[in-house]
Coordinates of C-alpha atoms in Angstrom, one line a residue:
X1 CA -7.7 75.7 -90.2
X2 CA -8.3 79.0 -88.4
X3 CA -6.1 81.0 -86.0
X4 CA -7.0 82.1 -82.4
X5 CA -5.2 84.5 -80.1
X6 CA -5.4 83.9 -76.3
X7 CA -3.8 85.8 -73.6
X8 CA -5.1 88.8 -71.4
X9 CA -3.8 92.3 -71.3
X10 CA -3.4 92.2 -67.7
X11 CA -0.8 89.3 -67.8
X12 CA 1.0 91.2 -70.5
X13 CA 1.3 94.4 -68.7
X14 CA 2.7 92.8 -65.6
X15 CA 5.2 90.7 -67.6
X16 CA 6.3 93.7 -69.7
X17 CA 6.6 95.9 -66.5
X18 CA 8.5 93.3 -64.4
X19 CA 10.9 92.4 -67.1
X20 CA 11.3 96.2 -68.0
X21 CA 12.2 96.9 -64.3
X22 CA 14.7 94.1 -64.5
X23 CA 16.2 95.6 -67.7
X24 CA 16.7 98.9 -66.0
X25 CA 18.2 97.5 -62.8
X26 CA 20.7 95.5 -64.8
X27 CA 21.7 98.6 -67.0
X28 CA 20.2 97.0 -69.9
X29 CA 21.7 93.6 -69.9
X30 CA 18.5 91.8 -69.0
X31 CA 16.8 93.1 -72.3
X32 CA 17.8 89.9 -74.1
X33 CA 16.0 87.9 -71.5
X34 CA 13.1 90.3 -71.6
X35 CA 12.8 90.2 -75.3
X36 CA 12.7 86.3 -75.0
X37 CA 10.2 86.0 -72.2
X38 CA 8.0 88.6 -74.2
X39 CA 8.2 86.5 -77.4
X40 CA 7.4 83.3 -75.7
X41 CA 4.2 84.9 -74.3
X42 CA 3.2 86.2 -77.7
X43 CA 4.1 83.1 -79.6
X44 CA 2.3 80.7 -77.1
X45 CA -0.8 83.1 -77.5
X46 CA -1.1 82.6 -81.1
X47 CA -2.7 79.2 -82.1
X48 CA -3.2 78.2 -85.7
X49 CA -5.6 75.3 -85.7
X50 CA -5.6 75.1 -81.9
X51 CA -1.8 74.5 -81.7
X52 CA 0.4 77.2 -80.2
X53 CA 3.4 78.6 -81.8
X54 CA 6.6 78.0 -79.7
X55 CA 9.6 80.3 -79.4
X56 CA 12.8 78.5 -78.3
X57 CA 15.3 81.4 -78.6
X58 CA 18.2 81.6 -76.1
X59 CA 18.9 84.9 -74.4
X60 CA 22.6 84.0 -74.2
X61 CA 22.7 83.5 -78.2
X62 CA 21.3 87.1 -78.3
X63 CA 23.8 88.7 -75.7
X64 CA 26.8 86.9 -77.5
X65 CA 25.5 88.0 -81.0
X66 CA 25.1 91.7 -79.8
X67 CA 28.7 91.7 -78.5
X68 CA 29.9 90.3 -81.8
X69 CA 28.0 92.8 -83.8
X70 CA 29.3 95.7 -81.5
X71 CA 33.0 94.6 -82.2
X72 CA 32.3 94.7 -86.1
X73 CA 30.5 97.9 -85.9
X74 CA 33.2 99.5 -83.6
X75 CA 35.7 98.6 -86.3
X76 CA 33.6 100.3 -88.9
X77 CA 33.0 103.3 -86.8
X78 CA 36.5 103.6 -85.6
X79 CA 38.6 102.7 -88.9
X80 CA 36.5 103.4 -91.8
X81 CA 35.0 106.6 -90.5
X82 CA 38.6 107.8 -89.6
X83 CA 39.7 107.1 -93.1
X84 CA 36.6 108.9 -94.4
X85 CA 37.2 112.0 -92.3
X86 CA 40.9 112.1 -93.5
X87 CA 39.8 111.9 -97.0
X88 CA 37.0 114.6 -96.5
X89 CA 39.3 117.1 -94.9
X90 CA 42.1 116.4 -97.4
X91 CA 39.8 116.9 -100.6
X92 CA 37.1 119.2 -99.5
X93 CA 38.5 120.8 -96.1
X94 CA 35.3 119.9 -94.6
X95 CA 33.7 116.8 -92.8
X96 CA 30.3 116.9 -94.5
X97 CA 31.3 114.5 -97.1
X98 CA 32.6 112.0 -94.5
X99 CA 29.5 112.1 -92.6
X100 CA 27.3 111.7 -95.8
X101 CA 29.5 108.8 -97.0
X102 CA 29.2 107.1 -93.6
X103 CA 25.5 107.2 -93.6
X104 CA 25.1 105.9 -96.9
X105 CA 27.5 103.1 -95.9
X106 CA 25.3 102.1 -93.0
X107 CA 22.2 101.7 -95.1
X108 CA 23.0 98.4 -96.4
X109 CA 23.9 97.2 -93.1
X110 CA 20.3 98.2 -92.0
X111 CA 18.7 95.9 -94.4
X112 CA 21.3 93.1 -93.8
X113 CA 20.5 93.2 -90.1
X114 CA 16.7 93.0 -90.8
X115 CA 17.1 89.9 -92.9
X116 CA 19.5 88.1 -90.3
X117 CA 17.0 89.1 -87.5
X118 CA 14.2 87.4 -89.5
X119 CA 16.4 84.4 -90.1
X120 CA 17.0 83.9 -86.5
X121 CA 13.4 84.5 -85.4
X122 CA 12.2 81.8 -88.0
X123 CA 14.9 79.6 -86.8
X124 CA 13.7 79.7 -83.4
X125 CA 10.0 79.4 -84.0
X126 CA 8.1 76.1 -84.0
X127 CA 4.7 74.9 -84.7
X128 CA 3.3 71.5 -84.1
X129 CA 6.9 70.6 -83.2
X130 CA 8.4 71.6 -86.6
X131 CA 10.8 74.2 -87.1
X132 CA 10.6 77.3 -89.4
X133 CA 13.7 78.5 -91.4
X134 CA 14.9 80.9 -93.7
X135 CA 17.8 80.4 -96.1
X136 CA 21.0 82.5 -95.9
X137 CA 20.8 85.6 -98.2
X138 CA 21.3 88.8 -96.1
X139 CA 23.6 90.4 -98.5
X140 CA 21.5 89.5 -101.5
X141 CA 18.5 91.0 -99.7
X142 CA 20.6 94.2 -98.6
X143 CA 21.7 95.3 -102.2
X144 CA 18.2 94.4 -103.6
X145 CA 16.6 96.5 -101.0
X146 CA 19.1 99.4 -101.6
X147 CA 18.4 99.4 -105.4
X148 CA 14.7 99.1 -104.9
X149 CA 14.6 102.1 -102.6
X150 CA 16.7 104.1 -105.1
X151 CA 14.3 103.2 -108.0
X152 CA 11.3 103.9 -105.9
X153 CA 12.5 107.3 -104.8
X154 CA 13.4 108.2 -108.5
X155 CA 9.8 107.2 -109.6
X156 CA 8.2 109.5 -107.0
X157 CA 6.8 106.4 -105.4
X158 CA 5.0 104.9 -108.4
X159 CA 7.1 101.8 -108.2
X160 CA 6.4 101.2 -104.5
X161 CA 4.2 98.0 -105.2
X162 CA 7.3 96.6 -107.2
X163 CA 9.7 97.1 -104.4
X164 CA 7.2 95.6 -101.8
X165 CA 6.4 92.6 -104.0
X166 CA 10.0 91.9 -105.0
X167 CA 11.5 92.1 -101.5
X168 CA 8.5 90.0 -100.0
X169 CA 9.1 87.4 -102.8
X170 CA 12.7 87.2 -102.0
X171 CA 12.2 86.4 -98.4
X172 CA 9.1 84.3 -98.9
X173 CA 10.7 82.0 -101.5
X174 CA 13.6 81.4 -99.0
X175 CA 11.3 80.7 -96.0
X176 CA 10.6 77.1 -94.9
X177 CA 8.1 75.3 -92.5
X178 CA 9.9 71.9 -91.7
X179 CA 10.9 70.5 -95.1
X180 CA 8.2 72.6 -97.0
X181 CA 9.4 75.7 -98.9
X182 CA 7.0 78.7 -99.0
X183 CA 6.3 80.3 -102.4
X184 CA 5.2 83.8 -103.3
X185 CA 2.7 83.8 -106.2
X186 CA 1.1 86.9 -107.9
X187 CA 2.6 89.7 -109.6
X188 CA 3.5 93.2 -108.4
X189 CA 0.9 95.0 -110.3
X190 CA -1.7 93.4 -108.0
X191 CA -0.6 95.7 -105.2
X192 CA -1.6 98.9 -107.1
X193 CA -5.0 98.8 -105.7
X194 CA -3.7 99.0 -102.3
X195 CA -2.5 102.6 -103.2
X196 CA -5.9 103.9 -104.0
X197 CA -6.2 106.3 -100.9
X198 CA -2.7 107.5 -101.9
X199 CA -3.6 108.4 -105.3
X200 CA -6.9 110.1 -103.9
X201 CA -4.8 112.1 -101.4
X202 CA -2.5 113.1 -104.3
X203 CA -5.6 114.3 -106.3
X204 CA -6.9 116.4 -103.5
X205 CA -3.6 117.9 -102.7
X206 CA -3.3 119.1 -106.4
X207 CA -6.8 120.5 -106.1
X208 CA -5.6 122.2 -102.9
X209 CA -2.7 123.9 -104.6
X210 CA -4.9 125.1 -107.5
X211 CA -7.3 126.6 -105.2
X212 CA -4.5 128.5 -103.4
X213 CA -3.0 129.5 -106.7
X214 CA -6.5 130.9 -107.8
X215 CA -6.7 132.8 -104.3
X216 CA -9.2 130.6 -102.8
X217 CA -7.2 130.4 -99.6
X218 CA -9.8 128.9 -97.2
X219 CA -10.8 126.2 -99.8
X220 CA -7.2 125.5 -100.4
X221 CA -6.3 125.1 -96.8
X222 CA -9.4 122.9 -96.2
X223 CA -8.6 120.7 -99.0
X224 CA -4.9 120.5 -97.9
X225 CA -6.0 119.2 -94.5
X226 CA -8.4 116.8 -96.0
X227 CA -5.5 115.5 -98.2
X228 CA -3.3 115.0 -95.2
X229 CA -5.9 113.0 -93.5
X230 CA -6.4 111.0 -96.6
X231 CA -2.6 110.4 -96.9
X232 CA -2.3 109.4 -93.5
X233 CA -5.1 106.9 -93.8
X234 CA -3.4 105.6 -96.9
X235 CA -0.2 104.7 -95.3
X236 CA -2.0 102.2 -93.1
X237 CA -4.5 101.0 -96.0
X238 CA -1.2 100.2 -98.2
X239 CA 0.5 98.4 -95.5
X240 CA -2.4 96.3 -94.4
X241 CA -4.0 95.7 -97.9
X242 CA -0.7 94.9 -99.5
X243 CA 0.0 92.4 -96.8
X244 CA -3.5 90.8 -97.2
X245 CA -2.9 90.4 -101.0
X246 CA 0.6 89.0 -100.5
X247 CA -0.4 86.6 -97.9
X248 CA -3.3 85.3 -100.0
X249 CA -0.9 84.7 -102.9
X250 CA 1.5 82.6 -100.7
X251 CA 1.3 78.9 -100.7
X252 CA 3.2 76.0 -98.9
X253 CA 3.0 72.2 -99.8
X254 CA -0.3 72.8 -101.5
X255 CA -2.0 74.9 -98.8
X256 CA -3.0 78.5 -99.4
X257 CA -3.9 81.3 -96.9
X258 CA -6.6 83.9 -96.3
X259 CA -6.3 87.1 -94.3
X260 CA -9.0 89.8 -93.8
X261 CA -7.7 92.6 -91.6
X262 CA -9.2 96.0 -91.6
X263 CA -6.9 99.0 -92.3
X264 CA -9.4 101.4 -90.5
X265 CA -9.1 99.2 -87.4
X266 CA -5.5 98.8 -87.5
X267 CA -5.1 102.8 -87.9
X268 CA -7.5 103.1 -84.9
X269 CA -5.6 100.7 -82.7
X270 CA -2.4 102.7 -83.3
X271 CA -4.0 106.0 -82.9
X272 CA -6.1 105.3 -79.8
X273 CA -3.3 102.9 -78.3
X274 CA -0.7 105.9 -78.7
X275 CA -3.3 108.3 -77.1
X276 CA -4.0 106.1 -74.2
X277 CA -0.3 105.5 -73.4
X278 CA 0.5 109.2 -73.8
X279 CA -2.3 110.0 -71.3
X280 CA -0.9 107.5 -68.8
X281 CA 2.6 109.0 -68.9
X282 CA 1.3 112.7 -69.3
X283 CA 1.6 113.6 -65.5
X284 CA 5.0 112.0 -64.8
X285 CA 6.2 113.7 -67.9
X286 CA 5.2 117.2 -66.6
X287 CA 6.7 116.4 -63.3
X288 CA 10.0 115.6 -65.0
X289 CA 9.9 118.7 -67.0
X290 CA 9.5 120.7 -63.7
X291 CA 12.3 119.0 -62.0
X292 CA 14.6 119.5 -65.0
X293 CA 13.6 123.2 -64.9
X294 CA 14.6 123.2 -61.3
X295 CA 17.9 121.7 -62.0
X296 CA 18.6 124.0 -64.8
X297 CA 17.3 127.4 -63.4
X298 CA 14.6 128.0 -60.8
X299 CA 14.2 131.5 -62.0
X300 CA 12.1 130.4 -65.0
X301 CA 9.6 128.8 -62.5
X302 CA 9.6 132.1 -60.7
X303 CA 8.8 134.0 -63.8
X304 CA 6.1 131.4 -64.7
X305 CA 4.5 132.1 -61.2
X306 CA 4.6 128.6 -59.9
X307 CA 7.5 128.8 -57.5
X308 CA 5.1 128.2 -54.5
X309 CA 3.9 125.0 -56.0
X310 CA 7.4 123.6 -56.4
X311 CA 8.9 125.1 -53.2
X312 CA 8.8 121.6 -51.4
X313 CA 10.7 120.0 -54.1
X314 CA 13.2 122.8 -54.5
X315 CA 14.1 122.5 -50.9
X316 CA 15.2 118.9 -51.5
X317 CA 18.5 119.9 -52.8
X318 CA 20.0 119.7 -56.2
X319 CA 21.3 116.1 -56.1
X320 CA 18.2 114.7 -54.6
X321 CA 16.1 116.4 -57.5
X322 CA 18.6 114.7 -60.1
X323 CA 18.1 111.3 -58.4
X324 CA 14.3 111.8 -58.5
X325 CA 14.4 113.1 -62.1
X326 CA 16.2 109.9 -63.2
X327 CA 13.6 107.8 -61.2
X328 CA 10.7 109.4 -62.9
X329 CA 12.3 109.2 -66.3
X330 CA 12.7 105.5 -66.0
X331 CA 9.1 105.3 -64.8
X332 CA 8.0 107.0 -67.9
X333 CA 10.1 104.5 -70.0
X334 CA 8.7 101.3 -68.3
X335 CA 5.1 102.5 -68.3
X336 CA 5.3 103.6 -72.0
X337 CA 6.9 100.2 -73.0
X338 CA 4.3 98.3 -71.0
X339 CA 1.2 100.1 -72.2
X340 CA 2.4 100.2 -75.8
X341 CA 2.6 96.3 -75.6
X342 CA -1.0 96.3 -74.2
X343 CA -2.8 98.8 -76.1
X344 CA -0.9 98.5 -79.5
X345 CA 1.1 95.3 -80.0
X346 CA -1.3 92.8 -78.5
X347 CA -4.5 94.2 -80.2
X348 CA -2.8 94.4 -83.6
X349 CA -1.5 90.9 -83.5
X350 CA -4.8 89.6 -82.2
X351 CA -6.6 91.6 -85.1
X352 CA -4.2 90.1 -87.8
X353 CA -4.0 86.5 -86.6
X354 CA -7.7 86.2 -85.7
X355 CA -8.4 86.7 -89.5
X356 CA -5.9 84.2 -90.6
X357 CA -6.8 80.8 -92.1
X358 CA -5.0 77.9 -93.9
X359 CA -6.6 75.5 -96.2
X360 CA -6.8 72.5 -96.8
X361 CA -5.8 71.7 -93.1
X362 CA -4.4 68.1 -94.3
X363 CA -1.7 69.8 -96.3
X364 CA 0.6 70.2 -93.4
X365 CA 0.1 66.7 -92.1
X366 CA 2.9 65.0 -94.3
X367 CA 5.6 67.8 -93.7
X368 CA 8.7 66.6 -91.9
X369 CA 11.2 68.2 -89.5
X370 CA 14.3 70.3 -90.9
X371 CA 17.6 70.4 -89.4
X372 CA 18.2 72.9 -86.7
X373 CA 19.9 76.2 -87.9
X374 CA 22.6 77.0 -85.3
X375 CA 23.2 80.6 -86.4
X376 CA 25.0 81.5 -83.3
X377 CA 25.2 85.4 -84.0
X378 CA 21.3 85.5 -83.4
X379 CA 20.2 89.2 -84.0
X380 CA 23.3 90.8 -83.0
X381 CA 23.3 93.4 -85.9
X382 CA 19.7 94.2 -85.5
X383 CA 20.0 94.9 -81.9
X384 CA 23.3 97.0 -82.5
X385 CA 21.5 99.1 -85.4
X386 CA 18.3 99.1 -83.6
X387 CA 16.1 98.3 -86.9
X388 CA 12.9 97.5 -85.1
X389 CA 13.0 93.9 -85.2
X390 CA 12.3 93.2 -81.6
X391 CA 9.3 91.1 -82.2

């Protein structure tokens, strides 16, 4: 059972642009509807075995969940931080300890929000009429993630595969499709081959340092630049190849998966997509920069010798320039959002899912429906903390 991805960039661009404009006009409130509409478009475009995924999330749930999370976080910021600030000044006569402790205290909430966002998205996703689901366990995931990150940092990254595998297993083993539970097989050591480019980058970086020590500066700098490129590619390679290995070790109701994405192609989608989106917003960005200089000080433009070019704009008046600056800023924001969907998100999703297959297909035929997970708070904490869980 193979997967196909349908849908055109043109349709996605106008949907992202239109919903983005409505979000700006409503001062951000429409973003919950925008996210829902975009997800429904993406989900319906992904069709394993010819059957499209369905997203049935409710924007009102997202809005209420966000407001609930804001109340909780306001208590944390207003009460807990006040106590930390008082203690910091009492003990150290400085506020650095308060800020550091407050930051550390937010980290578990970040992982907590990620897990809850995943739970909500799965609970509102269907395929062939059957719901997905994720068991409660956000705090368990949060403290495990914090401990794994500490161990990974102390090991200088050598235990990164252990963290990746353990956290993925925690989530996968609690994931359901209908009444069937998914299982993560394999061991964490199977992810070490995914780190080959990183190890190569480290070896080249050591050679670069040695060349500089022995005063071969040009060779050392060249090797250093080469190591940076390998390391950059290594980040993509680890992310893509580890996902492939983890996916192929998953199973559900006797069915297994195959996935064959290309790390180089994923990297090029991100690089070229970012360049194309940046090129599209370059001109309005430069215009915005000129307008901001006009607002701050027209003397700077005079010194740059471009006062004649901007004279018509300067004659509009300060408040008109401010209004024009705000309009151009939101134009940049809307274009960037729409173009990154078109040039990055959709191509990456198409590349991944087009290589996904499940076998045997008959293994999913006897799976039954699971009860609805109400989960009224939706993704409130993920929205409030901005943990990158929009899709």
